[in-house]
PDB file of C-alpha atoms in Angstrom:
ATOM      1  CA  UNK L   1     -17.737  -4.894  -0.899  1.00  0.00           C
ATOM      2  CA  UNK L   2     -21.182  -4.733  -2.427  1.00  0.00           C
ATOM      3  CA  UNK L   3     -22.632  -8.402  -3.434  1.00  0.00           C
ATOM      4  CA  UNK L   4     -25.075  -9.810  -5.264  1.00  0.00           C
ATOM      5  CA  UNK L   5     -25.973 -13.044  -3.009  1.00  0.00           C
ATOM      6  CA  UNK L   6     -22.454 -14.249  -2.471  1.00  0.00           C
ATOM      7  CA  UNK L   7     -21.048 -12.490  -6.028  1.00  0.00           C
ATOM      8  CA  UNK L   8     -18.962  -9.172  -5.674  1.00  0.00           C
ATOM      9  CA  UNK L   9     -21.055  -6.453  -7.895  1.00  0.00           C
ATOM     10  CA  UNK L  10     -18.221  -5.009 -10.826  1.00  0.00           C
ATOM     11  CA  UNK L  11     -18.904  -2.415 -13.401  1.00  0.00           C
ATOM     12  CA  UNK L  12     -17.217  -2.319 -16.921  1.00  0.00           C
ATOM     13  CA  UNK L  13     -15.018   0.851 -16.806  1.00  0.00           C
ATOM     14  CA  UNK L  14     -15.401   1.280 -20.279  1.00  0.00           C
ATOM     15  CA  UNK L  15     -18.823   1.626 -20.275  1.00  0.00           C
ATOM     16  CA  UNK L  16     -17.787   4.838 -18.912  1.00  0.00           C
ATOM     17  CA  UNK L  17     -15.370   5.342 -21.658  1.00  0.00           C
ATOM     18  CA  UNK L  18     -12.865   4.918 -18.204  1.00  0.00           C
ATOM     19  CA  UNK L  19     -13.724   8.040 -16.982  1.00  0.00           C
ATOM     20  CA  UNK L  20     -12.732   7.537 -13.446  1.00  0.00           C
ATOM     21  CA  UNK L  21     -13.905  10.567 -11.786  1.00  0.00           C
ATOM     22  CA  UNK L  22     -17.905   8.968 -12.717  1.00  0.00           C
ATOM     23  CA  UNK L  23     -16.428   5.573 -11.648  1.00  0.00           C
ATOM     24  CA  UNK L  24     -15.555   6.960  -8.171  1.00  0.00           C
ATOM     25  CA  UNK L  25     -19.317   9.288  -7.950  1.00  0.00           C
ATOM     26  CA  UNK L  26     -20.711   5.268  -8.614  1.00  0.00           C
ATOM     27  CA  UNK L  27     -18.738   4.357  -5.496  1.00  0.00           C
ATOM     28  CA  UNK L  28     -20.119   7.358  -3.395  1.00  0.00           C
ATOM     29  CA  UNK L  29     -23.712   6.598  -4.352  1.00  0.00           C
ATOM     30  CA  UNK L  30     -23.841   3.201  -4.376  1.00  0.00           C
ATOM     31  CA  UNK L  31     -20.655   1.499  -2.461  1.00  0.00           C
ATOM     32  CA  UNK L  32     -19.390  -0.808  -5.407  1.00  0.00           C
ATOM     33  CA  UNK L  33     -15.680  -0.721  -5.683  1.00  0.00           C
ATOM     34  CA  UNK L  34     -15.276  -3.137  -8.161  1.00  0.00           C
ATOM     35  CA  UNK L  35     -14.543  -2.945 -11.594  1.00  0.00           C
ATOM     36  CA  UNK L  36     -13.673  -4.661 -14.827  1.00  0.00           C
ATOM     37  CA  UNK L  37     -10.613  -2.566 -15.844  1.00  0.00           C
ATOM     38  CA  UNK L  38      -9.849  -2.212 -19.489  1.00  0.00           C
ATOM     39  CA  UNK L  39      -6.074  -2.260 -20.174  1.00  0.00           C
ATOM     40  CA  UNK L  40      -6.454  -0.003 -23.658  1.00  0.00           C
ATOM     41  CA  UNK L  41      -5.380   3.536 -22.336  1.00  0.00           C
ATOM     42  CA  UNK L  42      -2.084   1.678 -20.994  1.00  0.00           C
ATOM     43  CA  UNK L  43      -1.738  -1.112 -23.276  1.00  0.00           C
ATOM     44  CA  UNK L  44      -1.903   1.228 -26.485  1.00  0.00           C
ATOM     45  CA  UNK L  45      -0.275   4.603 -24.858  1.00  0.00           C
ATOM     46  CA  UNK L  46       1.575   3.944 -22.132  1.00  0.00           C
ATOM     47  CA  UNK L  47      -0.593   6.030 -19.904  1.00  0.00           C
ATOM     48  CA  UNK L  48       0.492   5.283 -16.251  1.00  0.00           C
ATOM     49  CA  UNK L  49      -1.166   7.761 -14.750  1.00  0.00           C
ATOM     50  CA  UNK L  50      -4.604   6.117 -15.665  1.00  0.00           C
ATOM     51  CA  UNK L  51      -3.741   2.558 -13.519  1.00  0.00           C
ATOM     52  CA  UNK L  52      -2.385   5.165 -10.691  1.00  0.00           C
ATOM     53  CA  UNK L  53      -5.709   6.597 -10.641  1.00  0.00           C
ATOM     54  CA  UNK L  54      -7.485   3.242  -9.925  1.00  0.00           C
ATOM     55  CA  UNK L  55      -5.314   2.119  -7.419  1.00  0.00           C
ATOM     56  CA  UNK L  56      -5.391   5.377  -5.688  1.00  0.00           C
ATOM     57  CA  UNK L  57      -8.855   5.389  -5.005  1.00  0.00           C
ATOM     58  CA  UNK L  58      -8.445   1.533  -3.896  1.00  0.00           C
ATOM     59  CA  UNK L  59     -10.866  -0.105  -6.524  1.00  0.00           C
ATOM     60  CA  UNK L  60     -10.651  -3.740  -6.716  1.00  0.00           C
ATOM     61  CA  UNK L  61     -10.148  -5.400 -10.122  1.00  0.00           C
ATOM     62  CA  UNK L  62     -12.344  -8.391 -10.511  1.00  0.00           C
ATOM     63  CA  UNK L  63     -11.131  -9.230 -14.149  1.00  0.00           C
ATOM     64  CA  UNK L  64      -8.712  -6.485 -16.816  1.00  0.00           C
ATOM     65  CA  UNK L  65      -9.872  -6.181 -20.419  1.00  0.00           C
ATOM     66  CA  UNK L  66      -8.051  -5.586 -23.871  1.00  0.00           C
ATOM     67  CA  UNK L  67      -8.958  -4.866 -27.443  1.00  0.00           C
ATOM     68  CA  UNK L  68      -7.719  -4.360 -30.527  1.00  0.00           C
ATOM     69  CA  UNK L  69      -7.377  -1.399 -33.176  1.00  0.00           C
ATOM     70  CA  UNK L  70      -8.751  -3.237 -35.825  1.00  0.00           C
ATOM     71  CA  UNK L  71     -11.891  -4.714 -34.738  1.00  0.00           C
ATOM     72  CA  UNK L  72     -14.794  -3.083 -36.589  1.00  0.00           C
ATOM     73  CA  UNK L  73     -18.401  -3.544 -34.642  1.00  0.00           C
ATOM     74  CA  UNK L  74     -20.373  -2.264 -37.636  1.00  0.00           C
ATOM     75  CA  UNK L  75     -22.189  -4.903 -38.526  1.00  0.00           C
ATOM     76  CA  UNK L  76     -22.167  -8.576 -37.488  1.00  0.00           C
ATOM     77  CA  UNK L  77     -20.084  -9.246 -40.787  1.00  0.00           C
ATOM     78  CA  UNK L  78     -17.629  -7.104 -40.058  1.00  0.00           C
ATOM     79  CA  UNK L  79     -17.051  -7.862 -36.291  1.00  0.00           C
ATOM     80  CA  UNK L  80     -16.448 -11.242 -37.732  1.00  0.00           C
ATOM     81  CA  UNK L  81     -14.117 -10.245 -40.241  1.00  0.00           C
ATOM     82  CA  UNK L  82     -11.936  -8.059 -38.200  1.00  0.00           C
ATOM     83  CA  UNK L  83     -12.707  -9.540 -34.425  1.00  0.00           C
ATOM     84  CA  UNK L  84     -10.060 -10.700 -32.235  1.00  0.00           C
ATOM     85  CA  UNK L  85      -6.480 -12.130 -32.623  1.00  0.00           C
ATOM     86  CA  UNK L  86      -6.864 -13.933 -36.127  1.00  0.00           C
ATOM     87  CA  UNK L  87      -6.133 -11.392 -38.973  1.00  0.00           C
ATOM     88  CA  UNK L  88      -2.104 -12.080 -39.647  1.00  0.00           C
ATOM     89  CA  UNK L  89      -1.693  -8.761 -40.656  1.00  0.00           C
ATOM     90  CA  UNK L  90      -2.374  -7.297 -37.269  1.00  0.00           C
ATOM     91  CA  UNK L  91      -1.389 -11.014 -35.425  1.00  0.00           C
ATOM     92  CA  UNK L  92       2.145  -9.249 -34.194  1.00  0.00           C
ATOM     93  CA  UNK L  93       0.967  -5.579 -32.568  1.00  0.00           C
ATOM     94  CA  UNK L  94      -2.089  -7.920 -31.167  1.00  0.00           C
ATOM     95  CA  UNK L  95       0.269 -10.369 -29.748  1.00  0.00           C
ATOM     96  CA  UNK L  96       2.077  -7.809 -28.414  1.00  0.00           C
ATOM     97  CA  UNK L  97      -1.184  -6.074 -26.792  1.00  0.00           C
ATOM     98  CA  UNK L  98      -2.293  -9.619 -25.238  1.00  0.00           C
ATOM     99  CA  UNK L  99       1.265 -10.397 -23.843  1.00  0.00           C
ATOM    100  CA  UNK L 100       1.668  -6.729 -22.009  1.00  0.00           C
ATOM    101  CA  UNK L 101      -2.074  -6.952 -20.879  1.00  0.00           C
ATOM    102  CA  UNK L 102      -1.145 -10.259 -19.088  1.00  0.00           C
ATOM    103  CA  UNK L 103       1.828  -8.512 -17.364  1.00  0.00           C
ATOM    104  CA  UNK L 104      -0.327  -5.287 -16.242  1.00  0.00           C
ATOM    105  CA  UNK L 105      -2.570  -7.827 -14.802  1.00  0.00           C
ATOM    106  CA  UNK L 106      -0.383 -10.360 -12.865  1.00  0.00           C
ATOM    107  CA  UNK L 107       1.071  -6.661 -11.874  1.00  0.00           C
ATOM    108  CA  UNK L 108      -2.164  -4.941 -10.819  1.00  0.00           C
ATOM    109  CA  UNK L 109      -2.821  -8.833  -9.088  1.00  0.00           C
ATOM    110  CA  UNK L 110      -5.952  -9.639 -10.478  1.00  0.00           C
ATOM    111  CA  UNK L 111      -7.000 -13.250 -11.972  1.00  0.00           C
ATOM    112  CA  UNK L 112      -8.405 -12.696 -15.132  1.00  0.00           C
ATOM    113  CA  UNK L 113      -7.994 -10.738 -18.725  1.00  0.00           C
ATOM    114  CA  UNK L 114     -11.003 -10.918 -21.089  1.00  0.00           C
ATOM    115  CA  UNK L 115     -10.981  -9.940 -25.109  1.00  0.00           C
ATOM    116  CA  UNK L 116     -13.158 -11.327 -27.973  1.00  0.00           C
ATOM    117  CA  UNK L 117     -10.337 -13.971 -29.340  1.00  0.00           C
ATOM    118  CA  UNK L 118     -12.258 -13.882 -32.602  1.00  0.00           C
ATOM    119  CA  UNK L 119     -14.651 -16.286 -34.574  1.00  0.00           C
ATOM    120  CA  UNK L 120     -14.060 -20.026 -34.708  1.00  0.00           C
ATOM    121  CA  UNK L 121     -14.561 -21.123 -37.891  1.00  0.00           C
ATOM    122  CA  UNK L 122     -14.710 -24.769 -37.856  1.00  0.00           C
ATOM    123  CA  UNK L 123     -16.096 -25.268 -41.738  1.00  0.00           C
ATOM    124  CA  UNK L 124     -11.966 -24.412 -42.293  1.00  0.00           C
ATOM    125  CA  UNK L 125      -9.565 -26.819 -40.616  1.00  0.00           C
ATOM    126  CA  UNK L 126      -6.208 -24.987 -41.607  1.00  0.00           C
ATOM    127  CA  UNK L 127      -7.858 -21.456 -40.015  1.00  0.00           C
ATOM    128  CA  UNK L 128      -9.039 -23.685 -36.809  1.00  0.00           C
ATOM    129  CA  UNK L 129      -5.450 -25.117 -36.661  1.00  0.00           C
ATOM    130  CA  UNK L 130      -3.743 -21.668 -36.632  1.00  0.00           C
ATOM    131  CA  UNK L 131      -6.320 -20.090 -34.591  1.00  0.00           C
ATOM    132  CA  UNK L 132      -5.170 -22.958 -32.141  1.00  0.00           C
ATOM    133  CA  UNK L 133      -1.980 -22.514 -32.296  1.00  0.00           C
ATOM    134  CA  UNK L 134      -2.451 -18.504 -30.901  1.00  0.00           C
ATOM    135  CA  UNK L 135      -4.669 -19.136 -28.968  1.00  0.00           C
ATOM    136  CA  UNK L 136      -2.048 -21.793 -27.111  1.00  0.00           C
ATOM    137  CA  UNK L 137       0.765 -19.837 -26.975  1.00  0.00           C
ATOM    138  CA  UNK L 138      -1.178 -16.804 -24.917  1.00  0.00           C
ATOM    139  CA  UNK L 139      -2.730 -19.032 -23.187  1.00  0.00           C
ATOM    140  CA  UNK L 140       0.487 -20.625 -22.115  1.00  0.00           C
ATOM    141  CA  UNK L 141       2.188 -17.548 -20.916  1.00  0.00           C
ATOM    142  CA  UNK L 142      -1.038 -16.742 -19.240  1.00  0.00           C
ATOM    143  CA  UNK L 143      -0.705 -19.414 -17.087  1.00  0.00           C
ATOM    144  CA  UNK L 144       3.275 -19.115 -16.467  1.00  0.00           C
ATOM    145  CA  UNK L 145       1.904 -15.867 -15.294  1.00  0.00           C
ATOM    146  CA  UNK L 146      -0.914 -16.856 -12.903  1.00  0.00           C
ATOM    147  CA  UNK L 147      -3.315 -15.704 -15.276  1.00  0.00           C
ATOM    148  CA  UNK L 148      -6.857 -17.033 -16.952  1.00  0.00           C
ATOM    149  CA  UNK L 149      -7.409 -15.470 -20.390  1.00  0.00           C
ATOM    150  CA  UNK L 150     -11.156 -15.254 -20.762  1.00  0.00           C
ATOM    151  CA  UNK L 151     -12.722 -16.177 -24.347  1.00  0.00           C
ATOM    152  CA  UNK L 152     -16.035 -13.978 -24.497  1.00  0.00           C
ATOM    153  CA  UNK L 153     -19.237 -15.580 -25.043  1.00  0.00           C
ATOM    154  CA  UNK L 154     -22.016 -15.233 -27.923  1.00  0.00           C
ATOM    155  CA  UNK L 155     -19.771 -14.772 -30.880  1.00  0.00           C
ATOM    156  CA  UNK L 156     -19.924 -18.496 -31.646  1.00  0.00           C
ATOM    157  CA  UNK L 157     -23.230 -21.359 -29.640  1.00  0.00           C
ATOM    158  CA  UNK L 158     -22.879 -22.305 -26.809  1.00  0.00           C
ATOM    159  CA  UNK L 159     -21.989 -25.914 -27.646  1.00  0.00           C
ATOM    160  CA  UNK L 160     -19.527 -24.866 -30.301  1.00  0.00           C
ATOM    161  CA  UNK L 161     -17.383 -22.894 -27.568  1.00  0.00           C
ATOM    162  CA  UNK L 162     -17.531 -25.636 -25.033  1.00  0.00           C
ATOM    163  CA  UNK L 163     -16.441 -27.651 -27.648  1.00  0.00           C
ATOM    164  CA  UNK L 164     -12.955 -25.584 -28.688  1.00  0.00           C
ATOM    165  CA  UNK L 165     -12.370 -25.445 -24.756  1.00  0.00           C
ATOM    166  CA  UNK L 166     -12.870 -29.178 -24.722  1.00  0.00           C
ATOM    167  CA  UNK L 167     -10.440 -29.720 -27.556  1.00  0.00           C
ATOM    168  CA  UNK L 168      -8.002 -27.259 -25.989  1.00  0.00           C
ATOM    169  CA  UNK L 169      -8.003 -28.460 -22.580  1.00  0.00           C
ATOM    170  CA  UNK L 170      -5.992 -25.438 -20.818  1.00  0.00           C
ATOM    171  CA  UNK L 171      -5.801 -24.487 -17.421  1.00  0.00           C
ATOM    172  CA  UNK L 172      -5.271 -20.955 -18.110  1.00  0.00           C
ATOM    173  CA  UNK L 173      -8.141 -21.050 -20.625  1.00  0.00           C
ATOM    174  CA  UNK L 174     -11.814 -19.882 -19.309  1.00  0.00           C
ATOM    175  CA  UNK L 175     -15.287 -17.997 -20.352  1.00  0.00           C
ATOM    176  CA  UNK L 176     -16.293 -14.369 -19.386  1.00  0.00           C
ATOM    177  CA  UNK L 177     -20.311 -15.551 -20.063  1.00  0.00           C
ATOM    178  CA  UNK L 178     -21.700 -12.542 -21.536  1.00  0.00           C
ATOM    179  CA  UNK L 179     -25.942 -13.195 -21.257  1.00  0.00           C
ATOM    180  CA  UNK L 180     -26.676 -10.411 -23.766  1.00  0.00           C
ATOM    181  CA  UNK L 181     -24.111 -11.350 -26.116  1.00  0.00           C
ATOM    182  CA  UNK L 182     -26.083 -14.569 -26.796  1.00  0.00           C
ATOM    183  CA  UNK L 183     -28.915 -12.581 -27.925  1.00  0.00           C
ATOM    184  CA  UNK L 184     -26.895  -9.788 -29.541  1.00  0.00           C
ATOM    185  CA  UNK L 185     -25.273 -12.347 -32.068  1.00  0.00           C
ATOM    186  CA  UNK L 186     -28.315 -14.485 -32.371  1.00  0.00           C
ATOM    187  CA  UNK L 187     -26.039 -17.714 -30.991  1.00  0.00           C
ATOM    188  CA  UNK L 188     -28.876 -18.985 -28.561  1.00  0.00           C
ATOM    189  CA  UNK L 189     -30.858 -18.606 -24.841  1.00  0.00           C
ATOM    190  CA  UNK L 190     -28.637 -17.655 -22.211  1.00  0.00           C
ATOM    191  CA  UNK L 191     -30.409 -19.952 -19.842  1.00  0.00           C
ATOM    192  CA  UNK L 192     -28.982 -22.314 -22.125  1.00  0.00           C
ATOM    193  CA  UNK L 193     -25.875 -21.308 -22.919  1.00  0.00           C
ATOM    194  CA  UNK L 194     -24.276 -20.915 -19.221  1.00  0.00           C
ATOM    195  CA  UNK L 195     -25.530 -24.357 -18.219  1.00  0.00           C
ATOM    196  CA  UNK L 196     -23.069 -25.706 -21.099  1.00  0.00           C
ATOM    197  CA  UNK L 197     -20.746 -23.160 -20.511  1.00  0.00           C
ATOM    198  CA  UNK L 198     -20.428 -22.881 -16.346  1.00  0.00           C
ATOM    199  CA  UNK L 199     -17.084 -25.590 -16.214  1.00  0.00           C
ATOM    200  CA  UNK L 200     -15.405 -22.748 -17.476  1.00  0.00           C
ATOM    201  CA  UNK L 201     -17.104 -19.619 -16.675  1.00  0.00           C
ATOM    202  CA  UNK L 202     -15.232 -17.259 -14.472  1.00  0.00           C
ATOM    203  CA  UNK L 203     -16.590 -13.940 -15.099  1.00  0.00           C
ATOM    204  CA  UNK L 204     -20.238 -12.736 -15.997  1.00  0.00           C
ATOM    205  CA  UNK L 205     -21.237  -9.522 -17.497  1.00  0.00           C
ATOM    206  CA  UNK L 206     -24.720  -8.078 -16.207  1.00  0.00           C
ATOM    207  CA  UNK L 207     -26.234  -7.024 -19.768  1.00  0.00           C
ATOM    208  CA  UNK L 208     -29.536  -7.400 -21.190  1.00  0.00           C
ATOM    209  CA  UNK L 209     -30.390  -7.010 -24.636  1.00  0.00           C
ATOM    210  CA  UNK L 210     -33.364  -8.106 -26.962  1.00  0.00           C
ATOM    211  CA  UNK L 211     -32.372  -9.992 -30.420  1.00  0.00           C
ATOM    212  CA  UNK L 212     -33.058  -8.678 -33.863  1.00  0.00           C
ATOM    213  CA  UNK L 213     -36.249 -10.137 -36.236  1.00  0.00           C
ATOM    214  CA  UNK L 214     -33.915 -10.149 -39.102  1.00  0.00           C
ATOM    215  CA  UNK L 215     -31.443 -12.836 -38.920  1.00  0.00           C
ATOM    216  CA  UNK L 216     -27.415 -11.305 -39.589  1.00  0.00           C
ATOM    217  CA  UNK L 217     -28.307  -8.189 -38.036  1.00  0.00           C
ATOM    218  CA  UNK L 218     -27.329  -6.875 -34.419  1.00  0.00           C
ATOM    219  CA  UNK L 219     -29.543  -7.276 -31.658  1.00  0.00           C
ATOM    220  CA  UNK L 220     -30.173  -4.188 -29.358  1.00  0.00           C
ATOM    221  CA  UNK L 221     -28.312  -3.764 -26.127  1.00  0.00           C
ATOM    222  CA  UNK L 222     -31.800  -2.277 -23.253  1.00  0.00           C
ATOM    223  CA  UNK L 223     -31.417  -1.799 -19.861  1.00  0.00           C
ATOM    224  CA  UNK L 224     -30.897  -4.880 -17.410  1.00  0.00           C
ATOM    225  CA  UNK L 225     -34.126  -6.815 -16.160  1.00  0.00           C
ATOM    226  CA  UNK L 226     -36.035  -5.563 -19.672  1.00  0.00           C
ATOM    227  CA  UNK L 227     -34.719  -8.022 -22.153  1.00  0.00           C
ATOM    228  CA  UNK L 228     -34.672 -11.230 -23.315  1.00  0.00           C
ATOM    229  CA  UNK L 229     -31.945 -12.519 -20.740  1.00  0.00           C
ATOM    230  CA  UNK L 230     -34.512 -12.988 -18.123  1.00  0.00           C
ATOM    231  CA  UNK L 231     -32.596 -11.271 -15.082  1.00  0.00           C
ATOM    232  CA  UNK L 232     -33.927 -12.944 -12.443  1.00  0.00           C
ATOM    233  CA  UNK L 233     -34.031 -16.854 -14.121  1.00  0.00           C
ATOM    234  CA  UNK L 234     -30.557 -15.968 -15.008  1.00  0.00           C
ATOM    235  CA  UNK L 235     -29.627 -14.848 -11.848  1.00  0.00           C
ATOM    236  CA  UNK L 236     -31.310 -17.801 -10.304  1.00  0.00           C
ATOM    237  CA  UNK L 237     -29.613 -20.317 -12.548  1.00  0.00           C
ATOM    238  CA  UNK L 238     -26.243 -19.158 -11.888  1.00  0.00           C
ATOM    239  CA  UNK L 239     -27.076 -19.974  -8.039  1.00  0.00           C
ATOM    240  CA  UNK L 240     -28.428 -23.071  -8.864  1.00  0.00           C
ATOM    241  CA  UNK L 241     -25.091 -23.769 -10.807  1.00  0.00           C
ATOM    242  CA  UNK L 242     -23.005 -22.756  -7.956  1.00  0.00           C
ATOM    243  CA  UNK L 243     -21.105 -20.295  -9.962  1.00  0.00           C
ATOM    244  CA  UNK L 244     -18.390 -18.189  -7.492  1.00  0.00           C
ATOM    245  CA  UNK L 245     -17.269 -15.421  -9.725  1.00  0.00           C
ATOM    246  CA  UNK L 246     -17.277 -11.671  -9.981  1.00  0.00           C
ATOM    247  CA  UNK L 247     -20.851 -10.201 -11.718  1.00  0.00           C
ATOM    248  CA  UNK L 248     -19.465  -6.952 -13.974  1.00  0.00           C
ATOM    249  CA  UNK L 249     -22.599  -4.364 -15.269  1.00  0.00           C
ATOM    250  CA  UNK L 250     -21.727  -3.380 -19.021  1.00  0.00           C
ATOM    251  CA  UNK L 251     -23.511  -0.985 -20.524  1.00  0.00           C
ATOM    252  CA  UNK L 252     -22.509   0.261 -24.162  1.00  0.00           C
ATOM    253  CA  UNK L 253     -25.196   2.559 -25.395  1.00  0.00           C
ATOM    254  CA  UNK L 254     -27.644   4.808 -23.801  1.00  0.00           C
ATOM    255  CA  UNK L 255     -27.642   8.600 -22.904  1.00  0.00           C
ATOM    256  CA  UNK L 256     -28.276   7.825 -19.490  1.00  0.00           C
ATOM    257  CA  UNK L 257     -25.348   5.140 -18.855  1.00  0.00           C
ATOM    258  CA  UNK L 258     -24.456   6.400 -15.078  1.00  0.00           C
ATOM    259  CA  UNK L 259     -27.928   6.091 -14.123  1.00  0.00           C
ATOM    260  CA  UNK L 260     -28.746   3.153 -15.782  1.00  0.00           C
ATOM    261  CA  UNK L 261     -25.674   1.519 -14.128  1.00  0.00           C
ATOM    262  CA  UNK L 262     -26.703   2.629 -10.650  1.00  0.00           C
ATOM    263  CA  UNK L 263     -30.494   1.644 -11.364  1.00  0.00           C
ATOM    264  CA  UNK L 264     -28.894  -1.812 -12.229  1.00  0.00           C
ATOM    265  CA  UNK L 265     -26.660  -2.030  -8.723  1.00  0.00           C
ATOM    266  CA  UNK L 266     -30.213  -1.698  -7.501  1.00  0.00           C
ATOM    267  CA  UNK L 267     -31.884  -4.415  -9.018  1.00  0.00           C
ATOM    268  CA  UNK L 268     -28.794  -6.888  -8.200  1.00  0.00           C
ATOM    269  CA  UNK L 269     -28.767  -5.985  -4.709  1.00  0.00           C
ATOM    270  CA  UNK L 270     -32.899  -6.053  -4.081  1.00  0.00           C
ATOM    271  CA  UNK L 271     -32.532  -9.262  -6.434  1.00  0.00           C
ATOM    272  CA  UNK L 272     -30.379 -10.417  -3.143  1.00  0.00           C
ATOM    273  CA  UNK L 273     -32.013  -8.752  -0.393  1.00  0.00           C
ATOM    274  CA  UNK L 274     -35.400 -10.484  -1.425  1.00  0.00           C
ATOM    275  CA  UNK L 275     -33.958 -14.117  -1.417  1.00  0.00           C
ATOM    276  CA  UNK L 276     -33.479 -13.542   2.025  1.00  0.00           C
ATOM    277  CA  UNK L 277     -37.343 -12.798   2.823  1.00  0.00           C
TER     278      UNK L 277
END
């Protein structure tokens, strides 16, 4: 297994829209057999032959994902209309989604499932309450499963989330910190953020991204160690912090994403390699 200091490096297999004969030419080159698996080829079409294909070729699952047909990443506005588990006309077929993805990935025996759960609201008590009360009852058969559902960082601040998990108080309830996502959404400094965040942090993503001038519009996803994130302070803090998870490389745009992915296993592994000088 390849590691960043003591944290197993993962990449994001749909940053490779799950193409897993570039997965396994990742694996060749660089020796990282880890990946964040996302569930969606299975979850919404029953393809089997897509899991078989991972386990095959032996990969090791650090954390599954799952996401839903509706969401609409357009614009900020839209993402927050249409994100996550909340929208009652699509609460059943999510439900559903969330519920199988939890028993593909006690099967597969991983930990963890991330998705984006949606915007808390907290201006609208009745929306809070119901967004609760789903938010329990996957959570509970997470954990009469084995399983942590992870809540994805940067849609909401830092002290807002910790808050909700505060409030909640589940066992089966934890954070897949996303640095990038902080910046993307405009929701604060990721130096920040995972200091507030690590009691439940479980899972990192390794993007970078650097935040828009306007305010309400998307920031722009760049290439690890060249954003705003600071790579290495982050990096840094999350050793300082003691954190033990999995660190998963996500990369959603570029033309150049296999390149950029093995030019980021790289930098994580020198990152490593030169702590030890």
């Amino acid at each position: 297994m390849i590691n960043c200091y003591k944290w197993p490096i993962s990449v994001c297999t749909w940053s490779l829209k799950n193409n897993v004969s570039e997965l396994n030419l990742i694996k060749e080159k660089t020796g990282v057999c880890c990946v964040h698996l996302d569930l969606k080829p299975i979850v919404e079409n029953s393809d089997n032959e897509y899991i078989n294909l991972f386990q095959k070729d032996s990969w090791k699952i650090t954390s599954t994902m799952v996401g839903f047909p509706q969401e609409d990443y357009s614009t900020l506005e839209t993402i927050k209309k249409t994100g996550g588990i909340m929208l009652n006309e699509n609460w059943e077929e999510n439900k559903k989604s969330v519920l199988k993805a939890i028993d593909l990935t006690k099967k597969l025996g991983a930990e963890y499932l991330s998705f984006h759960f949606g915007f808390l609201d907290f201006s609208n008590q009745s929306y809070m309450n119901e967004f609760k009360d789903k938010v329990k009852l996957l959570a509970d058969y997470a954990g009469e499963n084995g399983i942590t559902i992870l809540m994805e960082s940067g849609q909401e601040t830092a002290s807002e989330l910790s808050g909700f998990l505060t409030e909640m108080n589940h066992k089966a309830l934890g954070v897949n910190f996303d640095p990038a996502n902080m910046i993307l959404y405009g929701k604060g400094k990721p130096l920040e953020a995972i200091e507030v965040l690590i009691p439940w942090v479980k899972h990192v993503h390794i993007k970078d991204a650097i935040g828009s001038p306007v305010a309400g519009q998307w920031g722009k996803e760049v290439v690890w160690g060249s954003g705003q994130v600071e790579s290495d302070k982050f990096l840094g803090k999350l050793k300082d912090l003691n954190y033990n998870g999995a660190l998963a490389i996500e990369r959603e745009c570029g033309q150049n994403r296999m390149i950029d992915i093995e030019n980021t296993i790289t930098k994580l592994k020198a990152t490593s390699n030169n702590s030890k000088n």
